[in-house]
Amino acid sequence: MSDEKELRYDPAAIETKWQQRWAADPKLYAAEPVSNGKPKYYVLEMLPYPSGQLHMGHVRNYSIGDALARYMWMRGYNVLHPMGWDAFGLPAENAALKNNTPPREWTLSNIAAMKRQMQRIGFSYDWATEVTTCLPEYYRWNQWFFLRMYEKGLVYRKKSKVNWCPECATVLANEQVINGYCWRHEDTLVEQRDLEQWFFRITAYAQELLDGLDKLEGWPEKVRTMQRNWIGRSEGTEIDFAVENRSEKIRVFTTRVDTIFGATSVQLAPEHPLVTALAQADAGLKVQVSTLIEEQKKARESGDVGAIEKHGVPTGHFAINPYNGELIPIWVANYVLMDYGTGAIMSVPGHDERDFEFAKKYAIPIREVIRPVQNEVGVKLPFVSEDGVLVNSGEYNGLSCAEAQKRLQEVAVRNAFGEATVTFRLKDWGVSRQRYWGTPIPMIHCERDGLVQVPDEQLPVLLPEKIEITQTGGSPLSRVPEFVNVKCPKCGHAAKRETDTMDTFVDSSWYFYRYTDAKNANAPFDSSIAQYWFSIDQYIGGVEHAILHLIYSRFWTKVMRDLGMIKNDEPAQRLFTQGMVIKDGAKMSKSKGNVVSPDDMVARYGADATRMYALFAAPPDRDLDWQEDGVAGISRFLGRVWRLTAKHAPAARAVASEPQNSSKTQEGGALMRKLHQTIAKITHDFEGRWHFNTCVAAIMEFVNELQAADAQLTSGEVPAAVVRELLHNLVLLLAPFAPYLAAELWEELGSQGATLHLSDENPPPGTPILRAPWPKCDPGLAKEDEIEIPVQINGKLVTVVRVAPDADAKAIQAAALADEKVHARIAGKTVVKVIVVPGRAVNLVVK
RNA sequence: GCCGGGAUGGCGGAACUGGCAGACGCAGCGGACUCAAAAUCCGCCGACCCUUGCGGUCAUGGGGGUUCGACCCCCCCUCCCGGCACCA
């Protein structure tokens, strides 16, 4: 090897070498058995959809998780760091249509390609626990869970209005509709269709899902807020209004029962059953109502429900206010929704913006019933605040709104015309999909026995392999007679299988439990193993799943707990949502043409530089602007580390003893101090803040100091034992961020028999760097000999003075007053006050 | 409308508990090495002012406040990103 070549950092050569070595050691990233006695740490990144190509968002996500996993290994934890594939879903069917490739084949080859990319980048996954959701070994347990939930009444079938994406040719869950558009097709409006569908009763857990958020302190506030909004709990009262001359009652939902004396009409949703009944006898009304329904539908489908003009039609009938017997007109209004509350409201124009607008338009009386406490006379209506007292409300006058709500609810309950209720925005999870590439729903339709479960011993219900995929004509499975036709497990007569498949979010709702026992053929997982690993200590992924995957998987965990399979209430103690990777101010996307391929970056600069840049360019929770020049900068830095270490490695290898304090030179002491400060900083960041950008910056600072002291390192002015110590620890600090280079340099420095006097334990010879102990900061060595204290006069910086790090207020004040510049500034003036913050600052207040 | 997050040099960002604003990197400029280039190394690098000095003033979206001292805390406002929204 020529000198010239030796001085060139060649990431491709280093990374290829170590990738091969790591591949030859399948136990390297494997978790140890439950009985190992070490503290456990479960770090998890959200599993990807196998599109066939990793994108930069993946690289960023996994680089964060990988750094953490490697750090925890070095800290001596038993680490579970798995990876898998969210492998069912529509793109595979689309690809099948386009290329005539079977979805299974397409998916599995994509998985192989992405796995290669991950291995090339060097992510520390234990592939022995790999989970692929489209394989029967996995999806049979989806079916098993479905049956258990069916038995518990948590799965049901009903006909209802559902979201239909014409592009996907399937039903979508509410969570998959974004502002009226399909989550997969930004330009496709979702239609409403009446279909019979399978639902999971997630609403049974609405309150617990909401309450649990308060305890998830390790989750971003943003995600917790989004989930709270989505669950949308609202406390209120339901009140029955009798209808004059008819037997029906109208049950209204209101959060402001205290304003009921101000109700001057009752408003029904156009689909309300009473409206249907009234319209039957009134042809004119019928026409007008169908117009309202049409309008609502259009508005809903175009996503701006809130924007349509409020209008309605009077029914000619009257409702009776149960508190005062008042007759008020019944209207049908296009702003009342059938699927929220009871589909009927009492309209109080004096104290509600929408009711006010509506009443103005139709000259419905507006009555003041709430007044601010301090006001003798009324205020401008509508007055919507709850900070007030009741007026014009009979015996309830003078009560506060809160008090009145309580009293009115009591009266309603006592007289059996109403009750306090809680309403949620959250709807049950519609899981039926009229597509092929998903988990078959394990149910059978029998003419005699109705809905019949597929018996457990017949699971899995296998997805047929040979199938023609089209996007029309309902579920593709319904056109496979061998699949559809089956004998009823109960009566043995001919019956038909359910041909819908499950939403792919079912797959990802529990996959992380499977990782703990991925090969189990008798159960989804062994409860005792899951209990050891759960909760997940750190979950990392994109915020786009805040109310999809992250609410479904919380639900699933609670269901499994209630099935007695696990003990934890929540899947993940801590959640971290990384920011997006953007380029030129926009999210990377094919249509914008600003996609940066990870493969390109790895080929040009190496995996270490690519992933280290992903950590360096921004704090992990913020959006990251990808600048290729920045990757080049990291690559240069890694080259400097490589050259520096390679240059001094022979000397470092030659000494075996620990550095003696007495042998330390001035320069060695300064470098050791910087080292220990760097250790402290990075360790601290791993413990919570995760500002890996500043961790990388700290390592750069340390390297810059080493490089500046190159002459002393070479001359022996810094003893070889100290050099060795500095370089060893530099490499260890680098290991979570640039694992390939760290492994190479670890070997270069002679890892075998390495004694790391900074650590409690000495790794045995040949220890891979992954198992080497993380450096420990020695506060004594990190301590500065002298620190600089800024001196301010009247809050303005004048100079700095150097003092001992533990100098007390007196000493600092003395040093400040002794300073020439300070002298000059205060000459002829009076020092009124001196503020000294030891270790921080001095401020002289001078007149 | 409600909720959450954000705004700091040409750029990405740092300043962790209220105590030297701009760490680290990118870009740029100057220099060394070289026949030359690449690579590498060294230095400069917020704005303005003058009396060019180990000088002064201004500066963290805008305005006010608290404080000896504010990028940081409080109030008001602007803009950007995200979520929810005829939710009764």
PDB file of N, CA and C (backbone and C1' of nucleotides) in Angstrom, chain A residues 225 254-255 308 310 335 337 340 354 425 617 619 627 636 640 684 689 693 700-701 788 792 825 835 837 843, chain B residues 3-4 11-16 19-20 23-27 40-41 56 58 68 83-88:
ATOM      1  N   THR A 225     -52.296  16.057  21.130  1.00  0.00           N
ATOM      2  CA  THR A 225     -53.350  17.008  20.774  1.00  0.00           C
ATOM      3  C   THR A 225     -54.140  16.518  19.569  1.00  0.00           C
ATOM      4  N   THR A 254     -77.170  18.837  23.217  1.00  0.00           N
ATOM      5  CA  THR A 254     -76.630  20.185  23.378  1.00  0.00           C
ATOM      6  C   THR A 254     -75.547  20.189  24.439  1.00  0.00           C
ATOM      7  N   THR A 255     -74.567  21.062  24.244  1.00  0.00           N
ATOM      8  CA  THR A 255     -73.561  21.254  25.295  1.00  0.00           C
ATOM      9  C   THR A 255     -73.977  22.424  26.186  1.00  0.00           C
ATOM     10  N   ILE A 308     -70.889  25.944   3.190  1.00  0.00           N
ATOM     11  CA  ILE A 308     -72.173  26.124   2.502  1.00  0.00           C
ATOM     12  C   ILE A 308     -73.079  27.072   3.285  1.00  0.00           C
ATOM     13  N   LYS A 310     -76.109  28.512   5.188  1.00  0.00           N
ATOM     14  CA  LYS A 310     -77.095  27.852   6.042  1.00  0.00           C
ATOM     15  C   LYS A 310     -78.485  28.156   5.535  1.00  0.00           C
ATOM     16  N   TYR A 335     -77.434  22.547   8.053  1.00  0.00           N
ATOM     17  CA  TYR A 335     -76.194  22.580   8.842  1.00  0.00           C
ATOM     18  C   TYR A 335     -76.230  21.611  10.017  1.00  0.00           C
ATOM     19  N   LEU A 337     -76.054  17.806  11.257  1.00  0.00           N
ATOM     20  CA  LEU A 337     -75.504  16.553  10.747  1.00  0.00           C
ATOM     21  C   LEU A 337     -76.143  15.367  11.434  1.00  0.00           C
ATOM     22  N   TYR A 340     -73.696  13.202  13.916  1.00  0.00           N
ATOM     23  CA  TYR A 340     -73.097  13.698  15.154  1.00  0.00           C
ATOM     24  C   TYR A 340     -74.209  13.967  16.151  1.00  0.00           C
ATOM     25  N   ARG A 354     -74.079  30.068  14.756  1.00  0.00           N
ATOM     26  CA  ARG A 354     -74.784  29.506  13.610  1.00  0.00           C
ATOM     27  C   ARG A 354     -76.287  29.680  13.735  1.00  0.00           C
ATOM     28  N   ARG A 425     -66.445  12.243  18.770  1.00  0.00           N
ATOM     29  CA  ARG A 425     -66.335  12.418  17.336  1.00  0.00           C
ATOM     30  C   ARG A 425     -65.831  11.130  16.684  1.00  0.00           C
ATOM     31  N   ALA A 617     -27.784  17.674   9.980  1.00  0.00           N
ATOM     32  CA  ALA A 617     -28.293  18.859   9.279  1.00  0.00           C
ATOM     33  C   ALA A 617     -29.401  19.590  10.028  1.00  0.00           C
ATOM     34  N   PRO A 619     -31.991  19.339  13.999  1.00  0.00           N
ATOM     35  CA  PRO A 619     -32.443  18.497  15.111  1.00  0.00           C
ATOM     36  C   PRO A 619     -33.477  17.501  14.569  1.00  0.00           C
ATOM     37  N   GLN A 627     -29.048  19.118   1.622  1.00  0.00           N
ATOM     38  CA  GLN A 627     -28.091  19.850   0.792  1.00  0.00           C
ATOM     39  C   GLN A 627     -26.898  18.939   0.550  1.00  0.00           C
ATOM     40  N   ARG A 636     -15.860  14.822   4.170  1.00  0.00           N
ATOM     41  CA  ARG A 636     -14.527  15.407   4.440  1.00  0.00           C
ATOM     42  C   ARG A 636     -14.138  15.221   5.900  1.00  0.00           C
ATOM     43  N   ARG A 640     -10.972  13.251   7.634  1.00  0.00           N
ATOM     44  CA  ARG A 640     -10.024  13.807   8.604  1.00  0.00           C
ATOM     45  C   ARG A 640      -9.860  12.859   9.792  1.00  0.00           C
ATOM     46  N   HIS A 684     -25.282  13.062  27.587  1.00  0.00           N
ATOM     47  CA  HIS A 684     -26.441  13.816  28.040  1.00  0.00           C
ATOM     48  C   HIS A 684     -27.509  13.906  26.956  1.00  0.00           C
ATOM     49  N   ARG A 689     -32.498  14.634  25.109  1.00  0.00           N
ATOM     50  CA  ARG A 689     -32.766  15.722  24.191  1.00  0.00           C
ATOM     51  C   ARG A 689     -32.679  15.320  22.726  1.00  0.00           C
ATOM     52  N   ASN A 693     -27.605  16.611  16.052  1.00  0.00           N
ATOM     53  CA  ASN A 693     -26.857  17.599  15.277  1.00  0.00           C
ATOM     54  C   ASN A 693     -25.750  18.224  16.112  1.00  0.00           C
ATOM     55  N   MET A 700     -16.928  17.023  16.055  1.00  0.00           N
ATOM     56  CA  MET A 700     -16.121  17.819  15.125  1.00  0.00           C
ATOM     57  C   MET A 700     -15.196  18.773  15.886  1.00  0.00           C
ATOM     58  N   GLU A 701     -15.732  19.409  16.907  1.00  0.00           N
ATOM     59  CA  GLU A 701     -14.903  20.319  17.704  1.00  0.00           C
ATOM     60  C   GLU A 701     -13.723  19.577  18.316  1.00  0.00           C
ATOM     61  N   GLU A 788     -13.895  31.791  31.938  1.00  0.00           N
ATOM     62  CA  GLU A 788     -14.069  33.204  31.614  1.00  0.00           C
ATOM     63  C   GLU A 788     -15.428  33.663  32.125  1.00  0.00           C
ATOM     64  N   GLN A 792     -20.313  42.782  32.941  1.00  0.00           N
ATOM     65  CA  GLN A 792     -21.200  43.771  32.343  1.00  0.00           C
ATOM     66  C   GLN A 792     -21.236  45.007  33.217  1.00  0.00           C
ATOM     67  N   ARG A 825     -14.098  52.430  32.995  1.00  0.00           N
ATOM     68  CA  ARG A 825     -15.522  52.700  32.817  1.00  0.00           C
ATOM     69  C   ARG A 825     -16.208  53.260  34.057  1.00  0.00           C
ATOM     70  N   ILE A 835     -23.981  42.551  40.972  1.00  0.00           N
ATOM     71  CA  ILE A 835     -24.617  41.229  40.917  1.00  0.00           C
ATOM     72  C   ILE A 835     -23.584  40.234  40.422  1.00  0.00           C
ATOM     73  N   VAL A 837     -23.114  36.207  39.649  1.00  0.00           N
ATOM     74  CA  VAL A 837     -23.631  34.842  39.557  1.00  0.00           C
ATOM     75  C   VAL A 837     -22.422  33.941  39.364  1.00  0.00           C
ATOM     76  N   ASN A 843     -22.403  41.687  36.931  1.00  0.00           N
ATOM     77  CA  ASN A 843     -22.976  42.917  36.392  1.00  0.00           C
ATOM     78  C   ASN A 843     -22.825  44.028  37.425  1.00  0.00           C
TER      79      ASN A 843
ATOM     80  P     C B   3     -57.269  27.974  21.572  1.00  0.00           P
ATOM     81  O5'   C B   3     -56.534  26.604  21.229  1.00  0.00           O
ATOM     82  C5'   C B   3     -56.815  25.431  21.978  1.00  0.00           C
ATOM     83  C4'   C B   3     -56.122  24.255  21.344  1.00  0.00           C
ATOM     84  C3'   C B   3     -54.616  24.395  21.162  1.00  0.00           C
ATOM     85  O3'   C B   3     -53.900  24.199  22.357  1.00  0.00           O
ATOM     86  C1'   C B   3     -55.554  23.521  19.188  1.00  0.00           C
ATOM     87  P     G B   4     -52.489  24.976  22.581  1.00  0.00           P
ATOM     88  O5'   G B   4     -51.508  24.177  21.622  1.00  0.00           O
ATOM     89  C5'   G B   4     -51.135  22.841  21.931  1.00  0.00           C
ATOM     90  C4'   G B   4     -50.317  22.270  20.808  1.00  0.00           C
ATOM     91  C3'   G B   4     -49.040  23.018  20.469  1.00  0.00           C
ATOM     92  O3'   G B   4     -47.995  22.746  21.376  1.00  0.00           O
ATOM     93  C1'   G B   4     -50.171  22.463  18.481  1.00  0.00           C
ATOM     94  P     C B  11     -29.891  33.655   4.623  1.00  0.00           P
ATOM     95  O5'   C B  11     -29.531  32.140   4.282  1.00  0.00           O
ATOM     96  C5'   C B  11     -30.174  31.456   3.230  1.00  0.00           C
ATOM     97  C4'   C B  11     -29.689  30.034   3.190  1.00  0.00           C
ATOM     98  C3'   C B  11     -29.907  29.252   4.480  1.00  0.00           C
ATOM     99  O3'   C B  11     -31.229  28.769   4.600  1.00  0.00           O
ATOM    100  C1'   C B  11     -27.701  28.918   3.745  1.00  0.00           C
ATOM    101  P     G B  12     -31.851  28.565   6.043  1.00  0.00           P
ATOM    102  O5'   G B  12     -31.178  27.209   6.534  1.00  0.00           O
ATOM    103  C5'   G B  12     -31.432  26.005   5.836  1.00  0.00           C
ATOM    104  C4'   G B  12     -30.684  24.869   6.480  1.00  0.00           C
ATOM    105  C3'   G B  12     -30.867  24.747   7.982  1.00  0.00           C
ATOM    106  O3'   G B  12     -32.099  24.131   8.301  1.00  0.00           O
ATOM    107  C1'   G B  12     -28.580  24.526   7.462  1.00  0.00           C
ATOM    108  P     G B  13     -32.797  24.448   9.681  1.00  0.00           P
ATOM    109  O5'   G B  13     -31.769  23.817  10.709  1.00  0.00           O
ATOM    110  C5'   G B  13     -31.641  24.293  12.042  1.00  0.00           C
ATOM    111  C4'   G B  13     -30.232  24.035  12.490  1.00  0.00           C
ATOM    112  C3'   G B  13     -29.896  24.542  13.888  1.00  0.00           C
ATOM    113  O3'   G B  13     -30.087  23.491  14.828  1.00  0.00           O
ATOM    114  C1'   G B  13     -28.386  25.469  12.337  1.00  0.00           C
ATOM    115  P     A B  14     -30.479  23.821  16.285  1.00  0.00           P
ATOM    116  O5'   A B  14     -29.175  24.525  16.879  1.00  0.00           O
ATOM    117  C5'   A B  14     -28.038  23.717  17.147  1.00  0.00           C
ATOM    118  C4'   A B  14     -26.977  24.480  17.859  1.00  0.00           C
ATOM    119  C3'   A B  14     -27.348  25.096  19.193  1.00  0.00           C
ATOM    120  O3'   A B  14     -27.376  24.122  20.202  1.00  0.00           O
ATOM    121  C1'   A B  14     -25.988  26.581  17.962  1.00  0.00           C
ATOM    122  P     A B  15     -28.424  24.238  21.351  1.00  0.00           P
ATOM    123  O5'   A B  15     -27.959  25.567  22.097  1.00  0.00           O
ATOM    124  C5'   A B  15     -26.756  25.577  22.847  1.00  0.00           C
ATOM    125  C4'   A B  15     -26.501  26.964  23.347  1.00  0.00           C
ATOM    126  C3'   A B  15     -27.659  27.602  24.104  1.00  0.00           C
ATOM    127  O3'   A B  15     -27.676  27.163  25.445  1.00  0.00           O
ATOM    128  C1'   A B  15     -26.796  29.136  22.542  1.00  0.00           C
ATOM    129  P     C B  16     -28.972  27.305  26.297  1.00  0.00           P
ATOM    130  O5'   C B  16     -29.700  25.926  25.968  1.00  0.00           O
ATOM    131  C5'   C B  16     -31.036  25.690  26.335  1.00  0.00           C
ATOM    132  C4'   C B  16     -31.155  24.395  27.108  1.00  0.00           C
ATOM    133  C3'   C B  16     -30.812  24.524  28.592  1.00  0.00           C
ATOM    134  O3'   C B  16     -31.647  23.631  29.316  1.00  0.00           O
ATOM    135  C1'   C B  16     -29.414  22.909  27.598  1.00  0.00           C
ATOM    136  P     G B  19     -29.092  31.954  30.431  1.00  0.00           P
ATOM    137  O5'   G B  19     -27.917  33.017  30.561  1.00  0.00           O
ATOM    138  C5'   G B  19     -27.926  34.157  29.709  1.00  0.00           C
ATOM    139  C4'   G B  19     -26.682  34.963  29.969  1.00  0.00           C
ATOM    140  C3'   G B  19     -25.432  34.116  30.124  1.00  0.00           C
ATOM    141  O3'   G B  19     -24.355  34.829  29.552  1.00  0.00           O
ATOM    142  C1'   G B  19     -25.781  35.383  32.103  1.00  0.00           C
ATOM    143  P     C B  20     -24.004  34.606  28.007  1.00  0.00           P
ATOM    144  O5'   C B  20     -22.749  35.566  27.889  1.00  0.00           O
ATOM    145  C5'   C B  20     -22.913  36.981  27.938  1.00  0.00           C
ATOM    146  C4'   C B  20     -21.978  37.599  26.931  1.00  0.00           C
ATOM    147  C3'   C B  20     -22.203  37.119  25.497  1.00  0.00           C
ATOM    148  O3'   C B  20     -21.959  38.200  24.609  1.00  0.00           O
ATOM    149  C1'   C B  20     -20.002  36.633  26.146  1.00  0.00           C
ATOM    150  P     A B  23     -20.045  30.712  15.166  1.00  0.00           P
ATOM    151  O5'   A B  23     -19.397  29.435  15.860  1.00  0.00           O
ATOM    152  C5'   A B  23     -18.854  29.522  17.160  1.00  0.00           C
ATOM    153  C4'   A B  23     -19.060  28.222  17.888  1.00  0.00           C
ATOM    154  C3'   A B  23     -18.771  26.961  17.077  1.00  0.00           C
ATOM    155  O3'   A B  23     -17.392  26.646  17.090  1.00  0.00           O
ATOM    156  C1'   A B  23     -20.849  26.732  18.168  1.00  0.00           C
ATOM    157  P     C B  24     -16.596  26.400  15.773  1.00  0.00           P
ATOM    158  O5'   C B  24     -17.398  25.199  15.125  1.00  0.00           O
ATOM    159  C5'   C B  24     -17.311  23.881  15.657  1.00  0.00           C
ATOM    160  C4'   C B  24     -18.263  22.964  14.919  1.00  0.00           C
ATOM    161  C3'   C B  24     -18.216  23.086  13.399  1.00  0.00           C
ATOM    162  O3'   C B  24     -17.134  22.365  12.845  1.00  0.00           O
ATOM    163  C1'   C B  24     -20.453  23.134  14.099  1.00  0.00           C
ATOM    164  P     G B  25     -16.416  22.904  11.527  1.00  0.00           P
ATOM    165  O5'   G B  25     -17.528  22.685  10.421  1.00  0.00           O
ATOM    166  C5'   G B  25     -17.880  21.378  10.017  1.00  0.00           C
ATOM    167  C4'   G B  25     -19.133  21.407   9.183  1.00  0.00           C
ATOM    168  C3'   G B  25     -19.063  22.181   7.875  1.00  0.00           C
ATOM    169  O3'   G B  25     -18.379  21.466   6.873  1.00  0.00           O
ATOM    170  C1'   G B  25     -21.083  22.678   8.974  1.00  0.00           C
ATOM    171  P     C B  26     -17.687  22.224   5.671  1.00  0.00           P
ATOM    172  O5'   C B  26     -18.924  22.800   4.864  1.00  0.00           O
ATOM    173  C5'   C B  26     -19.818  21.927   4.188  1.00  0.00           C
ATOM    174  C4'   C B  26     -20.926  22.716   3.533  1.00  0.00           C
ATOM    175  C3'   C B  26     -20.465  23.783   2.553  1.00  0.00           C
ATOM    176  O3'   C B  26     -20.093  23.234   1.308  1.00  0.00           O
ATOM    177  C1'   C B  26     -22.157  24.665   3.929  1.00  0.00           C
ATOM    178  P     A B  27     -18.891  23.875   0.514  1.00  0.00           P
ATOM    179  O5'   A B  27     -19.504  25.275   0.063  1.00  0.00           O
ATOM    180  C5'   A B  27     -20.587  25.326  -0.854  1.00  0.00           C
ATOM    181  C4'   A B  27     -21.097  26.746  -0.948  1.00  0.00           C
ATOM    182  C3'   A B  27     -20.045  27.795  -1.309  1.00  0.00           C
ATOM    183  O3'   A B  27     -19.789  27.847  -2.696  1.00  0.00           O
ATOM    184  C1'   A B  27     -21.318  28.557   0.518  1.00  0.00           C
ATOM    185  P     U B  40     -10.385  17.381   0.737  1.00  0.00           P
ATOM    186  O5'   U B  40      -8.983  17.628   1.453  1.00  0.00           O
ATOM    187  C5'   U B  40      -8.309  16.564   2.114  1.00  0.00           C
ATOM    188  C4'   U B  40      -6.926  16.997   2.513  1.00  0.00           C
ATOM    189  C3'   U B  40      -6.853  18.224   3.397  1.00  0.00           C
ATOM    190  O3'   U B  40      -7.098  17.907   4.758  1.00  0.00           O
ATOM    191  C1'   U B  40      -5.296  18.454   1.652  1.00  0.00           C
ATOM    192  P     C B  41      -7.792  18.975   5.686  1.00  0.00           P
ATOM    193  O5'   C B  41      -6.604  19.999   5.964  1.00  0.00           O
ATOM    194  C5'   C B  41      -5.432  19.585   6.651  1.00  0.00           C
ATOM    195  C4'   C B  41      -4.392  20.679   6.583  1.00  0.00           C
ATOM    196  C3'   C B  41      -4.856  22.042   7.084  1.00  0.00           C
ATOM    197  O3'   C B  41      -4.823  22.131   8.489  1.00  0.00           O
ATOM    198  C1'   C B  41      -3.733  22.312   5.025  1.00  0.00           C
ATOM    199  P     G B  56     -15.549  49.405  22.669  1.00  0.00           P
ATOM    200  O5'   G B  56     -16.565  50.315  21.864  1.00  0.00           O
ATOM    201  C5'   G B  56     -16.838  51.655  22.281  1.00  0.00           C
ATOM    202  C4'   G B  56     -17.708  52.339  21.265  1.00  0.00           C
ATOM    203  C3'   G B  56     -19.089  51.746  21.072  1.00  0.00           C
ATOM    204  O3'   G B  56     -19.991  52.172  22.076  1.00  0.00           O
ATOM    205  C1'   G B  56     -18.127  52.171  18.968  1.00  0.00           C
ATOM    206  P     C B  58     -26.709  50.538  20.800  1.00  0.00           P
ATOM    207  O5'   C B  58     -27.245  49.809  19.481  1.00  0.00           O
ATOM    208  C5'   C B  58     -28.132  50.477  18.600  1.00  0.00           C
ATOM    209  C4'   C B  58     -28.319  49.680  17.333  1.00  0.00           C
ATOM    210  C3'   C B  58     -28.911  48.286  17.502  1.00  0.00           C
ATOM    211  O3'   C B  58     -30.306  48.308  17.694  1.00  0.00           O
ATOM    212  C1'   C B  58     -27.099  48.187  15.990  1.00  0.00           C
ATOM    213  P     C B  68     -34.042  44.602  39.040  1.00  0.00           P
ATOM    214  O5'   C B  68     -32.726  44.765  38.161  1.00  0.00           O
ATOM    215  C5'   C B  68     -32.027  46.004  38.146  1.00  0.00           C
ATOM    216  C4'   C B  68     -30.715  45.815  37.436  1.00  0.00           C
ATOM    217  C3'   C B  68     -30.799  45.121  36.085  1.00  0.00           C
ATOM    218  O3'   C B  68     -31.128  46.040  35.070  1.00  0.00           O
ATOM    219  C1'   C B  68     -29.082  44.126  37.362  1.00  0.00           C
ATOM    220  P     G B  83     -52.261  18.548   8.103  1.00  0.00           P
ATOM    221  O5'   G B  83     -53.013  18.399   9.487  1.00  0.00           O
ATOM    222  C5'   G B  83     -52.804  17.242  10.284  1.00  0.00           C
ATOM    223  C4'   G B  83     -53.484  17.397  11.615  1.00  0.00           C
ATOM    224  C3'   G B  83     -54.988  17.616  11.545  1.00  0.00           C
ATOM    225  O3'   G B  83     -55.678  16.402  11.346  1.00  0.00           O
ATOM    226  C1'   G B  83     -54.053  19.148  13.061  1.00  0.00           C
ATOM    227  P     C B  84     -57.018  16.411  10.479  1.00  0.00           P
ATOM    228  O5'   C B  84     -58.047  17.127  11.449  1.00  0.00           O
ATOM    229  C5'   C B  84     -58.429  16.493  12.662  1.00  0.00           C
ATOM    230  C4'   C B  84     -59.287  17.409  13.470  1.00  0.00           C
ATOM    231  C3'   C B  84     -60.504  17.984  12.759  1.00  0.00           C
ATOM    232  O3'   C B  84     -61.554  17.055  12.616  1.00  0.00           O
ATOM    233  C1'   C B  84     -59.429  19.700  13.953  1.00  0.00           C
ATOM    234  P     A B  85     -62.393  17.116  11.240  1.00  0.00           P
ATOM    235  O5'   A B  85     -63.223  18.453  11.462  1.00  0.00           O
ATOM    236  C5'   A B  85     -64.100  18.564  12.571  1.00  0.00           C
ATOM    237  C4'   A B  85     -64.566  19.977  12.692  1.00  0.00           C
ATOM    238  C3'   A B  85     -65.286  20.529  11.477  1.00  0.00           C
ATOM    239  O3'   A B  85     -66.586  19.999  11.382  1.00  0.00           O
ATOM    240  C1'   A B  85     -63.818  22.161  12.337  1.00  0.00           C
ATOM    241  P     C B  86     -67.334  20.064  10.043  1.00  0.00           P
ATOM    242  O5'   C B  86     -68.389  21.103  10.588  1.00  0.00           O
ATOM    243  C5'   C B  86     -68.995  22.072   9.835  1.00  0.00           C
ATOM    244  C4'   C B  86     -69.535  23.089  10.819  1.00  0.00           C
ATOM    245  C3'   C B  86     -70.503  22.497  11.857  1.00  0.00           C
ATOM    246  O3'   C B  86     -70.635  23.400  12.947  1.00  0.00           O
ATOM    247  C1'   C B  86     -71.692  23.844  10.361  1.00  0.00           C
ATOM    248  P     C B  87     -69.528  23.454  14.140  1.00  0.00           P
ATOM    249  O5'   C B  87     -69.820  22.054  14.827  1.00  0.00           O
ATOM    250  C5'   C B  87     -70.931  21.875  15.711  1.00  0.00           C
ATOM    251  C4'   C B  87     -70.525  20.945  16.822  1.00  0.00           C
ATOM    252  C3'   C B  87     -69.077  21.186  17.287  1.00  0.00           C
ATOM    253  O3'   C B  87     -68.924  21.551  18.636  1.00  0.00           O
ATOM    254  C1'   C B  87     -69.334  18.954  16.409  1.00  0.00           C
ATOM    255  P     A B  88     -69.494  21.206  19.885  1.00  0.00           P
ATOM    256  O5'   A B  88     -70.846  22.055  19.937  1.00  0.00           O
ATOM    257  C5'   A B  88     -71.924  21.588  20.697  1.00  0.00           C
ATOM    258  C4'   A B  88     -73.183  22.204  20.160  1.00  0.00           C
ATOM    259  C3'   A B  88     -74.474  21.605  20.688  1.00  0.00           C
ATOM    260  O3'   A B  88     -74.813  22.133  21.956  1.00  0.00           O
ATOM    261  C1'   A B  88     -74.615  21.829  18.356  1.00  0.00           C
TER     262        A B  88
END
